[in-house]
Amino acid sequence: FSRDQLLPIAATEFDKDLFVLCLPNSSNPGSVVWFAGEEIDRFENFNEYFMAMIDYNRDEVLALKD
């Protein structure tokens, strides 16, 4: 990817995580990529990414309750 093919949509304050939306001029338009020094995960679209983040956050809350 090049910078002109990606739109940052989220970043973490303390870690090096960055989430980017692939723009129409990229090889995977509409997909979301999670980077943290390297590619961690790739989501087919924003909805898939959003639902995955809800699941990750739900797991974090449950882990804190235990």
CSV table of N, CA and C in Angstrom, one decimal:
chain,number,residue,atom,x,y,z
A,1,PHE,N,0.8,-1.2,0.0
A,1,PHE,CA,0.0,0.0,0.0
A,1,PHE,C,0.9,1.2,0.0
A,2,SER,N,0.3,2.3,-0.6
A,2,SER,CA,1.0,3.6,-0.4
A,2,SER,C,0.0,4.5,0.3
A,3,ARG,N,0.6,5.6,0.9
A,3,ARG,CA,-0.2,6.5,1.7
A,3,ARG,C,-1.5,7.0,1.0
A,4,ASP,N,-1.4,7.3,-0.3
A,4,ASP,CA,-2.5,7.8,-1.0
A,4,ASP,C,-3.6,6.8,-1.3
A,5,GLN,N,-3.4,5.5,-0.9
A,5,GLN,CA,-4.4,4.5,-1.0
A,5,GLN,C,-5.1,4.2,0.3
A,6,LEU,N,-4.7,4.9,1.3
A,6,LEU,CA,-5.3,4.5,2.7
A,6,LEU,C,-5.8,5.8,3.4
A,7,LEU,N,-6.9,5.6,4.1
A,7,LEU,CA,-7.5,6.6,4.9
A,7,LEU,C,-7.5,6.1,6.4
A,8,PRO,N,-6.7,6.8,7.3
A,8,PRO,CA,-6.7,6.4,8.7
A,8,PRO,C,-8.1,6.6,9.3
A,9,ILE,N,-8.6,5.6,10.0
A,9,ILE,CA,-9.9,5.7,10.6
A,9,ILE,C,-9.8,5.5,12.1
A,10,ALA,N,-8.7,5.0,12.7
A,10,ALA,CA,-8.6,4.8,14.1
A,10,ALA,C,-7.1,4.5,14.4
A,11,ALA,N,-6.7,5.0,15.6
A,11,ALA,CA,-5.4,4.7,16.1
A,11,ALA,C,-5.5,4.6,17.7
A,12,THR,N,-4.6,3.8,18.2
A,12,THR,CA,-4.6,3.7,19.7
A,12,THR,C,-3.7,4.8,20.3
A,13,GLU,N,-4.0,5.2,21.5
A,13,GLU,CA,-3.2,6.3,22.1
A,13,GLU,C,-1.9,5.8,22.7
A,14,PHE,N,-1.8,4.5,23.2
A,14,PHE,CA,-0.6,4.1,23.9
A,14,PHE,C,0.1,3.0,23.0
A,15,ASP,N,-0.5,2.3,22.2
A,15,ASP,CA,0.1,1.3,21.4
A,15,ASP,C,0.4,1.8,20.0
A,16,LYS,N,0.9,1.0,19.1
A,16,LYS,CA,1.2,1.5,17.8
A,16,LYS,C,0.2,1.0,16.8
A,17,ASP,N,-1.0,0.7,17.2
A,17,ASP,CA,-2.1,0.2,16.4
A,17,ASP,C,-2.6,1.3,15.5
A,18,LEU,N,-2.8,1.0,14.2
A,18,LEU,CA,-3.4,1.9,13.3
A,18,LEU,C,-4.4,1.2,12.4
A,19,PHE,N,-5.6,1.7,12.2
A,19,PHE,CA,-6.6,1.1,11.4
A,19,PHE,C,-6.8,2.0,10.2
A,20,VAL,N,-6.8,1.4,9.0
A,20,VAL,CA,-6.9,2.2,7.8
A,20,VAL,C,-8.0,1.6,6.9
A,21,LEU,N,-8.7,2.5,6.2
A,21,LEU,CA,-9.7,2.1,5.1
A,21,LEU,C,-9.0,2.2,3.8
A,22,CYS,N,-9.1,1.1,3.0
A,22,CYS,CA,-8.5,1.1,1.7
A,22,CYS,C,-9.4,1.9,0.7
A,23,LEU,N,-8.8,2.9,0.1
A,23,LEU,CA,-9.5,3.8,-0.8
A,23,LEU,C,-9.7,3.1,-2.2
A,24,PRO,N,-10.6,3.7,-3.0
A,24,PRO,CA,-10.9,3.1,-4.3
A,24,PRO,C,-9.7,2.9,-5.2
A,25,ASN,N,-8.6,3.7,-5.0
A,25,ASN,CA,-7.4,3.5,-5.9
A,25,ASN,C,-6.5,2.4,-5.4
A,26,SER,N,-6.9,1.7,-4.3
A,26,SER,CA,-6.0,0.6,-3.8
A,26,SER,C,-6.4,-0.7,-4.4
A,27,SER,N,-5.6,-1.8,-4.1
A,27,SER,CA,-5.9,-3.1,-4.7
A,27,SER,C,-7.1,-3.8,-3.9
A,28,ASN,N,-7.5,-3.3,-2.8
A,28,ASN,CA,-8.6,-3.8,-2.0
A,28,ASN,C,-9.5,-2.7,-1.5
A,29,PRO,N,-10.2,-2.0,-2.4
A,29,PRO,CA,-11.0,-0.9,-2.0
A,29,PRO,C,-12.1,-1.3,-1.1
A,30,GLY,N,-12.3,-0.5,0.0
A,30,GLY,CA,-13.4,-0.8,0.9
A,30,GLY,C,-13.0,-1.7,2.1
A,31,SER,N,-11.8,-2.4,2.0
A,31,SER,CA,-11.4,-3.2,3.1
A,31,SER,C,-10.7,-2.3,4.2
A,32,VAL,N,-10.7,-2.9,5.4
A,32,VAL,CA,-10.0,-2.2,6.5
A,32,VAL,C,-8.8,-3.1,6.9
A,33,VAL,N,-7.7,-2.4,7.1
A,33,VAL,CA,-6.5,-3.1,7.5
A,33,VAL,C,-6.0,-2.6,8.9
A,34,TRP,N,-5.6,-3.6,9.8
A,34,TRP,CA,-5.1,-3.3,11.1
A,34,TRP,C,-3.6,-3.5,11.1
A,35,PHE,N,-2.9,-2.4,11.3
A,35,PHE,CA,-1.4,-2.4,11.4
A,35,PHE,C,-1.0,-2.2,12.8
A,36,ALA,N,0.1,-2.9,13.2
A,36,ALA,CA,0.7,-2.6,14.5
A,36,ALA,C,2.2,-3.0,14.3
A,37,GLY,N,2.9,-2.2,13.6
A,37,GLY,CA,4.3,-2.6,13.2
A,37,GLY,C,4.3,-3.4,12.0
A,38,GLU,N,3.3,-4.3,11.8
A,38,GLU,CA,3.0,-5.1,10.7
A,38,GLU,C,1.5,-5.3,10.5
A,39,GLU,N,1.1,-5.9,9.4
A,39,GLU,CA,-0.3,-6.2,9.3
A,39,GLU,C,-0.8,-7.2,10.3
A,40,ILE,N,-1.8,-6.9,11.1
A,40,ILE,CA,-2.3,-7.8,12.1
A,40,ILE,C,-3.5,-8.5,11.6
A,41,ASP,N,-4.4,-7.8,10.9
A,41,ASP,CA,-5.7,-8.4,10.4
A,41,ASP,C,-6.2,-7.6,9.3
A,42,ARG,N,-7.1,-8.2,8.5
A,42,ARG,CA,-7.7,-7.5,7.4
A,42,ARG,C,-9.2,-7.8,7.4
A,43,PHE,N,-10.0,-6.8,7.2
A,43,PHE,CA,-11.4,-7.0,7.3
A,43,PHE,C,-12.0,-6.6,5.9
A,44,GLU,N,-13.0,-7.4,5.4
A,44,GLU,CA,-13.5,-7.3,4.1
A,44,GLU,C,-14.1,-5.9,3.9
A,45,ASN,N,-14.8,-5.4,4.9
A,45,ASN,CA,-15.4,-4.1,4.8
A,45,ASN,C,-15.5,-3.4,6.2
A,46,PHE,N,-16.0,-2.2,6.2
A,46,PHE,CA,-16.1,-1.5,7.5
A,46,PHE,C,-17.0,-2.2,8.5
A,47,ASN,N,-18.1,-2.7,8.0
A,47,ASN,CA,-19.0,-3.4,8.9
A,47,ASN,C,-18.4,-4.6,9.6
A,48,GLU,N,-17.6,-5.4,8.9
A,48,GLU,CA,-16.9,-6.5,9.4
A,48,GLU,C,-15.9,-6.0,10.5
A,49,TYR,N,-15.2,-5.0,10.2
A,49,TYR,CA,-14.2,-4.4,11.1
A,49,TYR,C,-14.9,-3.9,12.4
A,50,PHE,N,-16.0,-3.2,12.2
A,50,PHE,CA,-16.7,-2.6,13.3
A,50,PHE,C,-17.2,-3.7,14.3
A,51,MET,N,-17.8,-4.8,13.7
A,51,MET,CA,-18.3,-5.9,14.5
A,51,MET,C,-17.2,-6.6,15.2
A,52,ALA,N,-16.0,-6.7,14.6
A,52,ALA,CA,-14.9,-7.4,15.2
A,52,ALA,C,-14.4,-6.5,16.4
A,53,MET,N,-14.4,-5.2,16.3
A,53,MET,CA,-14.0,-4.3,17.4
A,53,MET,C,-14.9,-4.4,18.5
A,54,ILE,N,-16.2,-4.6,18.3
A,54,ILE,CA,-17.2,-4.7,19.3
A,54,ILE,C,-16.9,-6.0,20.1
A,55,ASP,N,-16.6,-7.1,19.3
A,55,ASP,CA,-16.3,-8.4,20.0
A,55,ASP,C,-15.0,-8.3,20.8
A,56,TYR,N,-14.0,-7.6,20.3
A,56,TYR,CA,-12.7,-7.5,21.0
A,56,TYR,C,-13.0,-6.7,22.3
A,57,ASN,N,-13.8,-5.6,22.3
A,57,ASN,CA,-14.1,-4.8,23.4
A,57,ASN,C,-14.9,-5.6,24.4
A,58,ARG,N,-15.8,-6.4,24.0
A,58,ARG,CA,-16.7,-7.2,24.8
A,58,ARG,C,-15.8,-8.2,25.6
A,59,ASP,N,-14.8,-8.8,24.9
A,59,ASP,CA,-13.9,-9.7,25.6
A,59,ASP,C,-13.1,-9.0,26.6
A,60,GLU,N,-12.6,-7.8,26.3
A,60,GLU,CA,-11.8,-7.0,27.3
A,60,GLU,C,-12.6,-6.8,28.6
A,61,VAL,N,-13.9,-6.4,28.4
A,61,VAL,CA,-14.8,-6.1,29.5
A,61,VAL,C,-15.0,-7.4,30.4
A,62,LEU,N,-15.2,-8.5,29.7
A,62,LEU,CA,-15.4,-9.7,30.4
A,62,LEU,C,-14.1,-10.1,31.2
A,63,ALA,N,-13.0,-9.9,30.6
A,63,ALA,CA,-11.7,-10.3,31.2
A,63,ALA,C,-11.5,-9.4,32.5
A,64,LEU,N,-11.9,-8.1,32.4
A,64,LEU,CA,-11.7,-7.2,33.6
A,64,LEU,C,-12.7,-7.6,34.7
A,65,LYS,N,-13.8,-8.2,34.4
A,65,LYS,CA,-14.8,-8.6,35.4
A,65,LYS,C,-14.3,-9.8,36.2
A,66,ASP,N,-13.5,-10.7,35.6
A,66,ASP,CA,-13.0,-11.9,36.2
A,66,ASP,C,-11.9,-11.6,37.2
